[in-house]
Amino acid sequence: MTLEKAIARFEDVVGPEHVLRGERMGEFRDPFQPEGWEDHLPSAVVQPETVEQIQEIVRVAAQWSVPLWTNSQGRNNGYGGAGPRLSGSVTVNLRRMNRILEIEDELCYALVEPGVSFLQLDGALRDGGHPLTLSVPDIGWGSLVGNSLEHGITYLKYGQDFMAPCGLEVVTADGEVLRTGMGGVPGSRTWNLYRRGLGPSLDQLFMQSNFGIVTKMGIWLQPQPEVIMPVTVTVPREEDIVPLADTLRRLLLDGTIAGVPCMYNTPSAAAMVTQRSDWYDGDGPMPEAVLDRIGRELGIGRWIARISLWGDGPVVDHRYAKIQQAFGAIPGATVTGKRTTPAGARELEHPSDRVAAGVPSLDLQMMAGWRAGARGGHMDFAPVIALDGAELLRFLRTFRPMVEAAGLDFKSAIMAVSERSAVYVSGANFGFDDEEQARLVYDTMQRLVTEAGKLGYGNYRAHLSVMDVAADQFSFNDHAYLRFVERLKDAVDPQGVFAPGKQGIWPASRRRPR
Amino acid sequence: MTLEKAIARFEDVVGPEHVLRGERMGEFRDPFQPEGWEDHLPSAVVQPETVEQIQEIVRVAAQWSVPLWTNSQGRNNGYGGAGPRLSGSVTVNLRRMNRILEIEDELCYALVEPGVSFLQLDGALRDGGHPLTLSVPDIGWGSLVGNSLEHGITYLKYGQDFMAPCGLEVVTADGEVLRTGMGGVPGSRTWNLYRRGLGPSLDQLFMQSNFGIVTKMGIWLQPQPEVIMPVTVTVPREEDIVPLADTLRRLLLDGTIAGVPCMYNTPSAAAMVTQRSDWYDGDGPMPEAVLDRIGRELGIGRWIARISLWGDGPVVDHRYAKIQQAFGAIPGATVTGKRTTPAGARELEHPSDRVAAGVPSLDLQMMAGWRAGARGGHMDFAPVIALDGAELLRFLRTFRPMVEAAGLDFKSAIMAVSERSAVYVSGANFGFDDEEQARLVYDTMQRLVTEAGKLGYGNYRAHLSVMDVAADQFSFNDHAYLRFVERLKDAVDPQGVFAPGKQGIWPASRRRPR
């Protein structure tokens, strides 16, 4: 059988101990799918250690037309974790490629392999005494490369507009190695310093896509600021999202706030430190009175915004005063700042404050367990929306009833990924031992994505099981975008080796009728 | 003849008065090439007014395999102006598509057609009373779209890392219309607010390339700040570039300075307000003593850095004090700030200060006339370099002798396009009535680009006549970048209709042996 022949060759390339089959590949699936579901299961997991091994794996895969699914750490659990879109794919997992190749203190960047996690780079910065701060996501176990390639969100300076990655090395489907941007000039020192090259820049072509395997990436770091200050703002009523978001947008646009501030509604913020059963054990969505009580007792209101300030002391002080005044104009609002230093930030009590200050941890794994604790999963609906209070409220009033009609809580984490737009992440929680509840969530997600598309909202990212329907919403001019991307895909990966179906992009041989 | 048949069809599409031939297309050539040079001449110029006309032009061109060369205003004169790479191309000039489709005050962006110039949008912002500031290039006549697509440099907030453009509409080689990013979702409001979509982002694929004709673009604007303050720093010695650049980098990285600060050497800064003949009429490069005298008499030293500060008054004051202290530590340095408002900035005397404050004009056309005044041209060598003082000095010491050996002045304008890297623009001036001098400059440029490549420097942009040699420097792994781009090109433009040879990208039928 072709697949077995290819796997035997993979064993030759990486050593048999680095090709996982059966039980040993147990964790390389969607961790939140109930047992027995077989939608996103690999046939084997190959763990190379070098670029040359990846080149050889790709050549073998092309020869035998074996679909590969690549991940780095494979930790994006709200979107399907390490599972492949197409069951039977061979997963190329890059955890063994975990070298930090360079850390540069004056030009403030690092060059890393795909297996390097946020926690690992943070540790290396501390151990090496580098005066640099890393922008981190909520949970620190993920790969810098993997997170960046999937448009994952981090919260400090270079989180804004996804500016952290700069310069990629990629293995393409013909097994060749390509460097983007200035990396194309042998001996260039600006590969990881300048965001473009001469001619069209390819970096974003390798993000959220299936055009290559990224083997190295530059990542920008901030110099450690004198002061860093997580700030939280709470407001007492759901409709206060309007002045909260509008004030936030104005402060982002005028430069008072930078990075990626977020706004969490009550159940979303409560899930960081408690479980649903601590508050309510009814079946349907939590009643308003319970939400109000949680907001009061945890001091998170009906919305809590999380903002990071950093810089010279006097600048941070000016900005904080301005923030206090601006949000203070909302009736019932509270504004709390925790002025500290990069070293002091490690001692902050709330894990969310630590993330806001660039300190990664695993503490916010808690969020997945809102229902069912350690046996709890979540699936995220994440459309992009204008950072406009009235529109956010309209969105909430449209989608909250749809989610609650399915008996689920309407959680909201609104990440202002740019000064003008936000990702509205609405995670639905379920116990993954409860197949019926899981199915309900999966079905609800399909429906939310479709309804959002009708209203002009596209998703910033999609769970494996909704990738096709999410891509379908980009239907301008009879799906001109996807048709163009498919032509690119066929040109650079004619065998359809890389990640069939990722973000709705299928190779010609597996393409859906449209 | 095929070409004539196609041109007759173009006349049907846009009306015969909008197809220019012979004398009427006189300005659509490299404006600085001596008369009689025929390297970059179009066979006709077509000026459509609508997207539908462009679609039809592209379909006709594909049918008859007629190469098209697109420009918007066609004003990038240092790189070849409106001239096509391949003589005989039909130029599609988009000056008639000059509608400003949207200006949004709260979300701070505009949506424009390709014919809209910086001057036009600036005028519309003022006339409409919009409280917004536009980041502008040195000369305001260029197209917002054209400048952005060519990685043109502007100097305020969104000039940094080329962040101003957001969301494109493109006519592809099959005559279809595509919208990038969230523009793919019908009815989306975030097309011009969010920098990506679902799946790979295509925007940069249409920049410095020949993959489509861009027909609409979103552009980000800043809210008008309370205070805006152009700051200049001068240093007295050539080698002072080392502390000047290192101090600048640190202040960019820690957020004291934003936008795109620049450092001009003496002849480069002097060319903004004087001509070479005002100072020296010898044949070879200007002697050191003359450079020192110019520096003293114009108050520009041997280097003058131009920095923009903006924001709330107290923040600008803090930053200016910090800048004074930091640069003040360089012996002989002067620091001068002109604290004003957006309205007041229009009254600033020096055109360079006005550009730094977002006020466009044509005053800096002066720079092209350093030699030969109105009959003077320039050609720019523009590699990307780390923003590192020691390396900048090494670069200067390497390339200045090569330029001076050709009898030319070594002008330097170092634009810090990101916090970590700069474009080192070294413009060579010549009188374009002097064919021998022009030829010398053209030959010198070829040599500079090649020598720079050997040292690891790639060009950020290339003049028509050096595009091939500039692209050749990106030779990592046997030109893997260009080979990959050529596969994309063949897939999306199989007839080779769009801009053959642009940035070294030729269609299969015209490809050079490598």
Short mmCIF file of N, CA and C in Angstrom, two decimals, chain B residues 316-458:
data_model
loop_
_atom_site.label_atom_id
_atom_site.label_comp_id
_atom_site.label_asym_id
_atom_site.label_seq_id
_atom_site.Cartn_x
_atom_site.Cartn_y
_atom_site.Cartn_z
N VAL B 316 4.52 64.87 23.96
CA VAL B 316 5.50 65.42 23.02
C VAL B 316 6.62 66.13 23.79
N ASP B 317 6.25 66.86 24.83
CA ASP B 317 7.27 67.57 25.60
C ASP B 317 8.25 66.60 26.26
N HIS B 318 7.71 65.52 26.83
CA HIS B 318 8.58 64.52 27.44
C HIS B 318 9.53 63.94 26.40
N ARG B 319 8.97 63.63 25.26
CA ARG B 319 9.79 62.99 24.22
C ARG B 319 10.85 63.95 23.70
N TYR B 320 10.47 65.19 23.52
CA TYR B 320 11.45 66.15 22.99
C TYR B 320 12.60 66.33 23.98
N ALA B 321 12.26 66.41 25.26
CA ALA B 321 13.32 66.55 26.28
C ALA B 321 14.25 65.34 26.22
N LYS B 322 13.66 64.16 26.04
CA LYS B 322 14.47 62.94 25.99
C LYS B 322 15.37 62.94 24.74
N ILE B 323 14.82 63.39 23.63
CA ILE B 323 15.59 63.47 22.38
C ILE B 323 16.73 64.47 22.52
N GLN B 324 16.43 65.63 23.12
CA GLN B 324 17.48 66.63 23.31
C GLN B 324 18.64 66.06 24.11
N GLN B 325 18.30 65.32 25.16
CA GLN B 325 19.34 64.75 26.01
C GLN B 325 20.13 63.68 25.26
N ALA B 326 19.39 62.81 24.56
CA ALA B 326 20.06 61.67 23.91
C ALA B 326 21.00 62.13 22.80
N PHE B 327 20.51 62.98 21.90
CA PHE B 327 21.38 63.42 20.80
C PHE B 327 22.38 64.48 21.28
N GLY B 328 22.00 65.21 22.33
CA GLY B 328 22.88 66.23 22.87
C GLY B 328 24.20 65.66 23.36
N ALA B 329 24.22 64.34 23.60
CA ALA B 329 25.45 63.71 24.07
C ALA B 329 26.49 63.56 22.95
N ILE B 330 26.08 63.79 21.70
CA ILE B 330 27.04 63.71 20.59
C ILE B 330 27.75 65.06 20.47
N PRO B 331 29.10 65.09 20.56
CA PRO B 331 29.80 66.39 20.53
C PRO B 331 29.47 67.19 19.27
N GLY B 332 29.07 68.44 19.49
CA GLY B 332 28.79 69.34 18.37
C GLY B 332 27.40 69.23 17.79
N ALA B 333 26.58 68.33 18.36
CA ALA B 333 25.23 68.15 17.81
C ALA B 333 24.33 69.33 18.16
N THR B 334 23.38 69.62 17.27
CA THR B 334 22.32 70.58 17.60
C THR B 334 20.98 69.86 17.48
N VAL B 335 20.04 70.25 18.32
CA VAL B 335 18.69 69.69 18.27
C VAL B 335 17.70 70.85 18.23
N THR B 336 16.84 70.86 17.21
CA THR B 336 15.89 71.97 17.05
C THR B 336 14.49 71.42 16.83
N GLY B 337 13.56 71.81 17.68
CA GLY B 337 12.18 71.34 17.50
C GLY B 337 11.27 72.51 17.17
N LYS B 338 10.30 72.27 16.31
CA LYS B 338 9.33 73.32 15.97
C LYS B 338 7.95 72.85 16.38
N ARG B 339 7.57 73.20 17.59
CA ARG B 339 6.32 72.72 18.18
C ARG B 339 5.15 73.49 17.58
N THR B 340 4.24 72.80 16.94
CA THR B 340 3.12 73.49 16.31
C THR B 340 1.87 72.60 16.35
N THR B 341 0.88 73.00 15.60
CA THR B 341 -0.37 72.22 15.52
C THR B 341 -0.53 71.77 14.07
N PRO B 342 -1.48 70.87 13.80
CA PRO B 342 -1.67 70.48 12.40
C PRO B 342 -1.98 71.69 11.51
N ALA B 343 -2.75 72.63 11.99
CA ALA B 343 -3.03 73.82 11.18
C ALA B 343 -1.76 74.65 11.02
N GLY B 344 -1.04 74.84 12.11
CA GLY B 344 0.17 75.64 12.08
C GLY B 344 1.25 75.05 11.18
N ALA B 345 1.23 73.72 11.02
CA ALA B 345 2.27 73.05 10.24
C ALA B 345 2.30 73.55 8.80
N ARG B 346 1.14 74.02 8.32
CA ARG B 346 1.08 74.49 6.92
C ARG B 346 1.91 75.75 6.71
N GLU B 347 2.22 76.43 7.81
CA GLU B 347 3.01 77.67 7.71
C GLU B 347 4.50 77.44 7.91
N LEU B 348 4.92 76.22 8.16
CA LEU B 348 6.35 75.97 8.37
C LEU B 348 7.12 76.36 7.11
N GLU B 349 8.30 76.97 7.32
CA GLU B 349 9.01 77.52 6.18
C GLU B 349 9.70 76.45 5.32
N HIS B 350 10.39 75.53 5.99
CA HIS B 350 11.18 74.55 5.24
C HIS B 350 10.26 73.43 4.74
N PRO B 351 10.32 73.14 3.43
CA PRO B 351 9.42 72.10 2.89
C PRO B 351 9.63 70.74 3.57
N SER B 352 10.84 70.48 4.02
CA SER B 352 11.11 69.21 4.68
C SER B 352 10.37 69.12 6.02
N ASP B 353 10.31 70.24 6.74
CA ASP B 353 9.53 70.28 7.99
C ASP B 353 8.05 70.03 7.70
N ARG B 354 7.57 70.61 6.61
CA ARG B 354 6.15 70.42 6.28
C ARG B 354 5.85 68.96 5.95
N VAL B 355 6.72 68.34 5.18
CA VAL B 355 6.54 66.90 4.88
C VAL B 355 6.52 66.10 6.19
N ALA B 356 7.42 66.44 7.10
CA ALA B 356 7.48 65.73 8.38
C ALA B 356 6.20 65.91 9.18
N ALA B 357 5.45 66.95 8.87
CA ALA B 357 4.20 67.21 9.59
C ALA B 357 2.97 66.80 8.79
N GLY B 358 3.19 66.15 7.64
CA GLY B 358 2.05 65.64 6.88
C GLY B 358 1.45 66.63 5.89
N VAL B 359 2.21 67.66 5.53
CA VAL B 359 1.71 68.67 4.58
C VAL B 359 2.41 68.46 3.24
N PRO B 360 1.67 67.99 2.23
CA PRO B 360 2.31 67.71 0.94
C PRO B 360 2.48 68.96 0.10
N SER B 361 3.51 68.96 -0.72
CA SER B 361 3.69 70.04 -1.70
C SER B 361 4.58 69.52 -2.81
N LEU B 362 4.88 70.40 -3.76
CA LEU B 362 5.80 70.04 -4.83
C LEU B 362 7.18 70.65 -4.63
N ASP B 363 7.37 71.33 -3.48
CA ASP B 363 8.60 72.09 -3.28
C ASP B 363 9.86 71.25 -3.40
N LEU B 364 9.78 70.00 -2.98
CA LEU B 364 11.01 69.21 -2.95
C LEU B 364 11.37 68.61 -4.31
N GLN B 365 10.61 68.97 -5.35
CA GLN B 365 11.07 68.70 -6.72
C GLN B 365 12.46 69.27 -6.93
N MET B 366 12.73 70.33 -6.21
CA MET B 366 14.06 70.96 -6.20
C MET B 366 15.19 69.94 -6.15
N MET B 367 14.95 68.86 -5.39
CA MET B 367 16.02 67.88 -5.16
C MET B 367 16.54 67.25 -6.46
N ALA B 368 15.65 67.13 -7.45
CA ALA B 368 16.07 66.51 -8.71
C ALA B 368 17.05 67.40 -9.49
N GLY B 369 17.05 68.70 -9.15
CA GLY B 369 17.83 69.63 -9.95
C GLY B 369 19.19 69.98 -9.39
N TRP B 370 19.71 69.18 -8.50
CA TRP B 370 21.04 69.42 -7.90
C TRP B 370 22.08 69.70 -8.98
N ARG B 371 22.02 68.93 -10.03
CA ARG B 371 22.80 69.26 -11.22
C ARG B 371 21.82 69.62 -12.33
N ALA B 372 22.08 70.71 -13.02
CA ALA B 372 21.36 71.07 -14.25
C ALA B 372 19.95 71.59 -14.04
N GLY B 373 19.56 71.86 -12.77
CA GLY B 373 18.28 72.52 -12.52
C GLY B 373 17.11 71.80 -13.17
N ALA B 374 16.31 72.53 -13.93
CA ALA B 374 15.10 71.95 -14.54
C ALA B 374 15.43 70.88 -15.56
N ARG B 375 16.69 70.85 -16.01
CA ARG B 375 17.10 69.80 -16.95
C ARG B 375 17.89 68.71 -16.21
N GLY B 376 17.64 68.62 -14.90
CA GLY B 376 18.40 67.67 -14.10
C GLY B 376 17.56 66.47 -13.69
N GLY B 377 18.20 65.31 -13.66
CA GLY B 377 17.52 64.10 -13.20
C GLY B 377 18.32 63.41 -12.11
N HIS B 378 17.74 62.36 -11.59
CA HIS B 378 18.47 61.55 -10.61
C HIS B 378 18.05 60.10 -10.77
N MET B 379 18.92 59.25 -10.28
CA MET B 379 18.67 57.82 -10.34
C MET B 379 19.11 57.28 -8.99
N ASP B 380 18.27 56.46 -8.38
CA ASP B 380 18.50 56.14 -6.98
C ASP B 380 18.94 54.69 -6.78
N PHE B 381 19.97 54.57 -5.99
CA PHE B 381 20.49 53.28 -5.51
C PHE B 381 19.94 53.16 -4.10
N ALA B 382 19.20 52.10 -3.80
CA ALA B 382 18.44 52.11 -2.55
C ALA B 382 18.40 50.76 -1.86
N PRO B 383 19.54 50.32 -1.36
CA PRO B 383 19.56 49.06 -0.63
C PRO B 383 19.01 49.19 0.78
N VAL B 384 18.58 48.07 1.33
CA VAL B 384 18.10 48.00 2.72
C VAL B 384 19.27 47.61 3.61
N ILE B 385 19.36 48.28 4.74
CA ILE B 385 20.50 48.07 5.64
C ILE B 385 20.02 48.09 7.09
N ALA B 386 20.72 47.36 7.94
CA ALA B 386 20.37 47.38 9.36
C ALA B 386 20.53 48.79 9.90
N LEU B 387 19.65 49.19 10.78
CA LEU B 387 19.75 50.52 11.40
C LEU B 387 20.79 50.43 12.53
N ASP B 388 22.03 50.44 12.11
CA ASP B 388 23.15 50.19 13.01
C ASP B 388 24.28 51.10 12.57
N GLY B 389 24.70 51.97 13.47
CA GLY B 389 25.65 53.02 13.11
C GLY B 389 26.92 52.50 12.48
N ALA B 390 27.54 51.50 13.10
CA ALA B 390 28.81 51.00 12.58
C ALA B 390 28.63 50.44 11.17
N GLU B 391 27.52 49.76 10.95
CA GLU B 391 27.33 49.19 9.62
C GLU B 391 27.05 50.29 8.58
N LEU B 392 26.32 51.31 8.99
CA LEU B 392 26.06 52.42 8.07
C LEU B 392 27.37 53.10 7.65
N LEU B 393 28.26 53.27 8.62
CA LEU B 393 29.54 53.91 8.28
C LEU B 393 30.37 53.01 7.36
N ARG B 394 30.35 51.71 7.65
CA ARG B 394 31.07 50.76 6.80
C ARG B 394 30.51 50.81 5.37
N PHE B 395 29.21 50.87 5.28
CA PHE B 395 28.55 50.94 3.96
C PHE B 395 29.01 52.19 3.21
N LEU B 396 28.97 53.31 3.93
CA LEU B 396 29.37 54.58 3.33
C LEU B 396 30.82 54.54 2.86
N ARG B 397 31.68 53.99 3.69
CA ARG B 397 33.11 53.94 3.35
C ARG B 397 33.37 52.98 2.18
N THR B 398 32.47 52.04 1.97
CA THR B 398 32.60 51.12 0.84
C THR B 398 32.09 51.75 -0.45
N PHE B 399 30.93 52.39 -0.37
CA PHE B 399 30.28 52.83 -1.61
C PHE B 399 30.61 54.27 -2.01
N ARG B 400 30.95 55.09 -1.05
CA ARG B 400 31.30 56.47 -1.43
C ARG B 400 32.46 56.51 -2.43
N PRO B 401 33.54 55.75 -2.19
CA PRO B 401 34.63 55.78 -3.17
C PRO B 401 34.20 55.30 -4.57
N MET B 402 33.32 54.31 -4.64
CA MET B 402 32.87 53.83 -5.96
C MET B 402 32.12 54.92 -6.71
N VAL B 403 31.29 55.64 -5.99
CA VAL B 403 30.50 56.71 -6.62
C VAL B 403 31.41 57.88 -6.99
N GLU B 404 32.29 58.23 -6.09
CA GLU B 404 33.18 59.37 -6.36
C GLU B 404 34.18 59.05 -7.47
N ALA B 405 34.55 57.79 -7.60
CA ALA B 405 35.46 57.41 -8.69
C ALA B 405 34.82 57.69 -10.05
N ALA B 406 33.48 57.70 -10.06
CA ALA B 406 32.78 58.05 -11.30
C ALA B 406 32.58 59.56 -11.42
N GLY B 407 33.16 60.33 -10.50
CA GLY B 407 33.06 61.77 -10.56
C GLY B 407 31.76 62.33 -10.00
N LEU B 408 31.01 61.49 -9.30
CA LEU B 408 29.71 61.92 -8.79
C LEU B 408 29.78 62.21 -7.30
N ASP B 409 28.87 63.07 -6.82
CA ASP B 409 28.74 63.30 -5.38
C ASP B 409 28.05 62.09 -4.74
N PHE B 410 28.49 61.72 -3.55
CA PHE B 410 27.83 60.62 -2.84
C PHE B 410 26.75 61.20 -1.93
N LYS B 411 25.54 61.25 -2.46
CA LYS B 411 24.42 61.72 -1.65
C LYS B 411 23.85 60.57 -0.84
N SER B 412 23.37 60.89 0.35
CA SER B 412 22.83 59.84 1.22
C SER B 412 21.56 60.34 1.90
N ALA B 413 20.48 59.60 1.72
CA ALA B 413 19.26 59.84 2.49
C ALA B 413 18.88 58.50 3.08
N ILE B 414 19.04 58.40 4.39
CA ILE B 414 18.84 57.12 5.06
C ILE B 414 17.48 57.16 5.75
N MET B 415 16.53 56.40 5.22
CA MET B 415 15.17 56.43 5.73
C MET B 415 14.95 55.23 6.65
N ALA B 416 14.64 55.50 7.91
CA ALA B 416 14.43 54.40 8.87
C ALA B 416 12.99 53.89 8.71
N VAL B 417 12.79 53.05 7.71
CA VAL B 417 11.44 52.59 7.39
C VAL B 417 10.86 51.65 8.44
N SER B 418 11.72 51.11 9.28
CA SER B 418 11.20 50.37 10.43
C SER B 418 12.07 50.72 11.62
N GLU B 419 11.79 50.15 12.75
CA GLU B 419 12.60 50.45 13.94
C GLU B 419 13.97 49.78 13.87
N ARG B 420 14.15 48.88 12.94
CA ARG B 420 15.36 48.06 12.88
C ARG B 420 16.12 48.17 11.57
N SER B 421 15.52 48.78 10.58
CA SER B 421 16.16 48.79 9.26
C SER B 421 15.89 50.10 8.56
N ALA B 422 16.77 50.39 7.59
CA ALA B 422 16.64 51.63 6.84
C ALA B 422 16.84 51.35 5.36
N VAL B 423 16.30 52.24 4.55
CA VAL B 423 16.63 52.24 3.14
C VAL B 423 17.69 53.32 2.94
N TYR B 424 18.83 52.90 2.41
CA TYR B 424 19.93 53.84 2.19
C TYR B 424 19.81 54.34 0.75
N VAL B 425 19.14 55.47 0.57
CA VAL B 425 18.93 56.00 -0.77
C VAL B 425 20.11 56.90 -1.14
N SER B 426 20.79 56.50 -2.20
CA SER B 426 21.93 57.27 -2.65
C SER B 426 21.65 57.69 -4.08
N GLY B 427 21.13 58.90 -4.21
CA GLY B 427 20.72 59.36 -5.53
C GLY B 427 21.89 59.99 -6.29
N ALA B 428 22.05 59.58 -7.53
CA ALA B 428 23.08 60.20 -8.37
C ALA B 428 22.39 61.17 -9.33
N ASN B 429 22.91 62.40 -9.34
CA ASN B 429 22.29 63.43 -10.18
C ASN B 429 23.04 63.64 -11.47
N PHE B 430 22.31 64.03 -12.49
CA PHE B 430 22.93 64.30 -13.78
C PHE B 430 22.03 65.24 -14.58
N GLY B 431 22.64 65.90 -15.54
CA GLY B 431 21.84 66.68 -16.48
C GLY B 431 21.44 65.76 -17.62
N PHE B 432 20.14 65.67 -17.89
CA PHE B 432 19.76 64.68 -18.89
C PHE B 432 19.91 65.15 -20.33
N ASP B 433 20.43 66.38 -20.49
CA ASP B 433 20.84 66.78 -21.84
C ASP B 433 22.27 66.31 -22.12
N ASP B 434 22.94 65.85 -21.09
CA ASP B 434 24.32 65.40 -21.22
C ASP B 434 24.33 63.87 -21.27
N GLU B 435 24.30 63.34 -22.49
CA GLU B 435 24.12 61.90 -22.64
C GLU B 435 25.26 61.11 -22.00
N GLU B 436 26.45 61.68 -22.09
CA GLU B 436 27.59 60.96 -21.53
C GLU B 436 27.48 60.85 -20.01
N GLN B 437 27.08 61.98 -19.38
CA GLN B 437 26.92 61.97 -17.92
C GLN B 437 25.80 61.01 -17.51
N ALA B 438 24.72 61.01 -18.28
CA ALA B 438 23.62 60.10 -17.97
C ALA B 438 24.08 58.65 -18.08
N ARG B 439 24.80 58.35 -19.14
CA ARG B 439 25.28 56.97 -19.33
C ARG B 439 26.17 56.55 -18.18
N LEU B 440 27.01 57.48 -17.74
CA LEU B 440 27.90 57.20 -16.61
C LEU B 440 27.08 56.83 -15.37
N VAL B 441 26.03 57.59 -15.12
CA VAL B 441 25.19 57.31 -13.94
C VAL B 441 24.50 55.94 -14.10
N TYR B 442 23.96 55.68 -15.27
CA TYR B 442 23.29 54.40 -15.48
C TYR B 442 24.26 53.24 -15.27
N ASP B 443 25.46 53.37 -15.79
CA ASP B 443 26.44 52.29 -15.64
C ASP B 443 26.87 52.13 -14.19
N THR B 444 27.06 53.26 -13.52
CA THR B 444 27.47 53.21 -12.11
C THR B 444 26.41 52.50 -11.27
N MET B 445 25.15 52.76 -11.57
CA MET B 445 24.06 52.14 -10.81
C MET B 445 24.10 50.61 -10.93
N GLN B 446 24.30 50.14 -12.15
CA GLN B 446 24.39 48.68 -12.35
C GLN B 446 25.49 48.10 -11.46
N ARG B 447 26.60 48.80 -11.43
CA ARG B 447 27.74 48.30 -10.68
C ARG B 447 27.46 48.34 -9.17
N LEU B 448 26.84 49.43 -8.70
CA LEU B 448 26.54 49.55 -7.27
C LEU B 448 25.61 48.43 -6.82
N VAL B 449 24.58 48.17 -7.62
CA VAL B 449 23.62 47.14 -7.25
C VAL B 449 24.30 45.77 -7.16
N THR B 450 25.18 45.50 -8.09
CA THR B 450 25.88 44.21 -8.10
C THR B 450 26.83 44.10 -6.90
N GLU B 451 27.60 45.16 -6.67
CA GLU B 451 28.55 45.12 -5.55
C GLU B 451 27.80 45.01 -4.21
N ALA B 452 26.68 45.71 -4.11
CA ALA B 452 25.89 45.64 -2.88
C ALA B 452 25.40 44.21 -2.65
N GLY B 453 24.94 43.57 -3.71
CA GLY B 453 24.46 42.19 -3.60
C GLY B 453 25.54 41.26 -3.06
N LYS B 454 26.76 41.47 -3.53
CA LYS B 454 27.86 40.61 -3.05
C LYS B 454 28.07 40.75 -1.55
N LEU B 455 27.74 41.93 -1.03
CA LEU B 455 27.93 42.19 0.40
C LEU B 455 26.66 41.90 1.22
N GLY B 456 25.64 41.36 0.58
CA GLY B 456 24.43 40.97 1.32
C GLY B 456 23.34 42.02 1.35
N TYR B 457 23.48 43.08 0.52
CA TYR B 457 22.45 44.12 0.51
C TYR B 457 21.53 43.97 -0.70
N GLY B 458 20.23 43.87 -0.45
CA GLY B 458 19.26 43.85 -1.54
C GLY B 458 18.60 45.21 -1.66
#
